[in-house]
mmCIF file of C-alpha atoms in Angstrom:
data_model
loop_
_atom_site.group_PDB
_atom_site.id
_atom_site.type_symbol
_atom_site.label_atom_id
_atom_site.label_comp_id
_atom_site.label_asym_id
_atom_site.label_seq_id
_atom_site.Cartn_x
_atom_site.Cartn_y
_atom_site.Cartn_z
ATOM 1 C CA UNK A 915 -32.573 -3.286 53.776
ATOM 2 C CA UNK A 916 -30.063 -1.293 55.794
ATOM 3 C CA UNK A 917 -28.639 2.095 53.771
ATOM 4 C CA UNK A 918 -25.199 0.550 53.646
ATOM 5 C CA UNK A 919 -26.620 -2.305 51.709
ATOM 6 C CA UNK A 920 -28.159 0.029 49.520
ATOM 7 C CA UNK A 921 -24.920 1.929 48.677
ATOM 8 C CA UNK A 922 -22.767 -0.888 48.603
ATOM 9 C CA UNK A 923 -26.069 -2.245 45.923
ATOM 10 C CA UNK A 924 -25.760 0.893 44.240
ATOM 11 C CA UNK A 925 -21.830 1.134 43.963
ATOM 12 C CA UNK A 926 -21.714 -2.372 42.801
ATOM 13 C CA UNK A 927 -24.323 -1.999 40.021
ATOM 14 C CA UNK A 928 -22.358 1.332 39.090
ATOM 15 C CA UNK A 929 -19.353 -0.165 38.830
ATOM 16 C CA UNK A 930 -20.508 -2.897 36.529
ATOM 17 C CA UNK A 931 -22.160 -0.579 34.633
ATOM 18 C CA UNK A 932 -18.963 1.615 33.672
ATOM 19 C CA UNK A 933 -17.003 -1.960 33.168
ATOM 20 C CA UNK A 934 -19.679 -2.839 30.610
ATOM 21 C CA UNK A 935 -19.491 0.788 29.144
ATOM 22 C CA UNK A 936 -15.402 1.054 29.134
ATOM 23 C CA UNK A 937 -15.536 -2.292 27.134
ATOM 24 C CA UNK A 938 -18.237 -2.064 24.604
ATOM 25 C CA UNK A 939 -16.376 1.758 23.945
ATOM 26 C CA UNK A 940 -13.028 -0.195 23.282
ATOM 27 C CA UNK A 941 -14.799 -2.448 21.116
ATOM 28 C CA UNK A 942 -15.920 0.726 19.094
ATOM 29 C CA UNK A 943 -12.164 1.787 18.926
ATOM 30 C CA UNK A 944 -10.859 -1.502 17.496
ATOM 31 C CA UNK A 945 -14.174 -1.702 15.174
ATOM 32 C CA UNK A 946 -13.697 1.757 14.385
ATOM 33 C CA UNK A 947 -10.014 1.137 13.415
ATOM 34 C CA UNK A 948 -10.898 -1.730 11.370
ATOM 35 C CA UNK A 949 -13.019 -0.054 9.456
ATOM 36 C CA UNK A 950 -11.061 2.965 8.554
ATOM 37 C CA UNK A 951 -8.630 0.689 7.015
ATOM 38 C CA UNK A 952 -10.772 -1.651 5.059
ATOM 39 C CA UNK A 953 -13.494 1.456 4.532
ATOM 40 C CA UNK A 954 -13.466 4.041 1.900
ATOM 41 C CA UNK A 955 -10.231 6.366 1.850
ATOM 42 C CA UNK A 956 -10.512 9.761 1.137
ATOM 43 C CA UNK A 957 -10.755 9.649 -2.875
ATOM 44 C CA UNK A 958 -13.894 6.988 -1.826
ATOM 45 C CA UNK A 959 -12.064 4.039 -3.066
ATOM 46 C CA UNK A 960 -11.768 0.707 -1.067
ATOM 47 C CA UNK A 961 -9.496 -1.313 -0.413
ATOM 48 C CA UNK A 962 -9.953 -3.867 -3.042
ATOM 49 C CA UNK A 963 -10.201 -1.037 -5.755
ATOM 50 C CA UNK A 964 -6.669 0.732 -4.275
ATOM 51 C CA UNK A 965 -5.328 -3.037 -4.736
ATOM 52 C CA UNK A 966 -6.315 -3.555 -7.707
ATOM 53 C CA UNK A 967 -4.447 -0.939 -8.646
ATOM 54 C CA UNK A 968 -1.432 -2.025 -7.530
ATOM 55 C CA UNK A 969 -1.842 -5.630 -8.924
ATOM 56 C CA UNK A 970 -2.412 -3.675 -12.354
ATOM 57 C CA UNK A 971 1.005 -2.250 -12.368
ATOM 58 C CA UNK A 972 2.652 -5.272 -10.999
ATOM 59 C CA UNK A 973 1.698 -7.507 -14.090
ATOM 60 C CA UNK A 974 2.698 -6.877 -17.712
ATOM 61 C CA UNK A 975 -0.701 -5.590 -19.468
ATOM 62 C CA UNK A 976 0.469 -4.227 -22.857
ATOM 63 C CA UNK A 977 2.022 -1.123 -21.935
ATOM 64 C CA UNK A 978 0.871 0.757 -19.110
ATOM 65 C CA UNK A 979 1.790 -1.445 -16.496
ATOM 66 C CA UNK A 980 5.174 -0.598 -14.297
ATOM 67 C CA UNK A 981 6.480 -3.742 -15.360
ATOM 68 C CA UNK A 982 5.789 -3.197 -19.577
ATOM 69 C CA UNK A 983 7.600 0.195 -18.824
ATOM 70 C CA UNK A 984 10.726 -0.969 -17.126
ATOM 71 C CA UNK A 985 10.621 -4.069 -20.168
ATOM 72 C CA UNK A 986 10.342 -1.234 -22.604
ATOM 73 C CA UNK A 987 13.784 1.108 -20.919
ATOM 74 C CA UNK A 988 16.056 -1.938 -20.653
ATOM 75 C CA UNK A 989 14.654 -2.492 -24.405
ATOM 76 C CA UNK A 990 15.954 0.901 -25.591
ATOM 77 C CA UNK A 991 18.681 0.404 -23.416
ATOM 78 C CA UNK A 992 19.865 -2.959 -24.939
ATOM 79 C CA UNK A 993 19.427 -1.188 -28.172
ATOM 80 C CA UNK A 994 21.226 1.905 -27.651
ATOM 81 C CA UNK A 995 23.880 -0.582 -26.476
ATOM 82 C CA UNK A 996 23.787 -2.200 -29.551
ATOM 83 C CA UNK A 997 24.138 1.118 -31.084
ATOM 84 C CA UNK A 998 27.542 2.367 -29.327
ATOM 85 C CA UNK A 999 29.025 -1.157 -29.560
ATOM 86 C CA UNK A 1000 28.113 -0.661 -33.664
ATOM 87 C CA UNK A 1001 29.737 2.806 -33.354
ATOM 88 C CA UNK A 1002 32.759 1.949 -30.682
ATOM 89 C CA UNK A 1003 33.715 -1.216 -33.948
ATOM 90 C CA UNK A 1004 33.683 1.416 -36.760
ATOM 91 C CA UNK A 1005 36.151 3.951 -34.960
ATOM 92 C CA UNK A 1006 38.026 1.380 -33.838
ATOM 93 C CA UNK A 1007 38.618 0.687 -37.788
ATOM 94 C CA UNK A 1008 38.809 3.577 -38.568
ATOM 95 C CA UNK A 1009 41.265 4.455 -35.724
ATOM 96 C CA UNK A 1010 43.565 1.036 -36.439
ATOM 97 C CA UNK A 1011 43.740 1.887 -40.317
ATOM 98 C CA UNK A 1012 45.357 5.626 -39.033
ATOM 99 C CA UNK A 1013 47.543 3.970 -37.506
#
């Protein structure tokens, strides 16, 4: 075999070789990447614990969800309504029998 068959041998199987390596470290990256965000955060929850979570506050429980505590402030807030309107009728009585 003549030397510029072995170097263009060599180059060739070189070249492949870093091809091969360039992809299968790419693959790491995505893998990597993939794992990070379905993997453990940095409290060492996953990612179906951290939703859970979320689904908790999105449904009412009784009480500590997000949703039984808005419920609960336009509650008091229909009441306190309730309460001026109650308040707003007896002045107004009150005010028309002054006059």
């Amino acid at each position: 075999m003549a030397p510029w068959e072995i170097a263009i041998t060599v180059g060739a199987v070189t070249g492949a070789f870093l091809i091969v390596v360039g992809a299968l470290y790419k693959l790491y990256r995505v893998a990597k990447r993939i794992d990070d965000a379905l993997g453990l955060d940095s409290e060492g929850r996953t990612i179906n614990e951290r939703l859970g979570r979320i689904e908790h506050q999105l449904f009412p429980n009784g009480g500590s969800s997000l949703t039984d505590k808005i419920n609960q402030i336009a509650f008091e807030q229909r009441a306190m309504k309730g309460g001026l309107d109650a308040v707003k009728g007896i002045i107004g009585t009150i005010w028309s029998e002054k006059v």
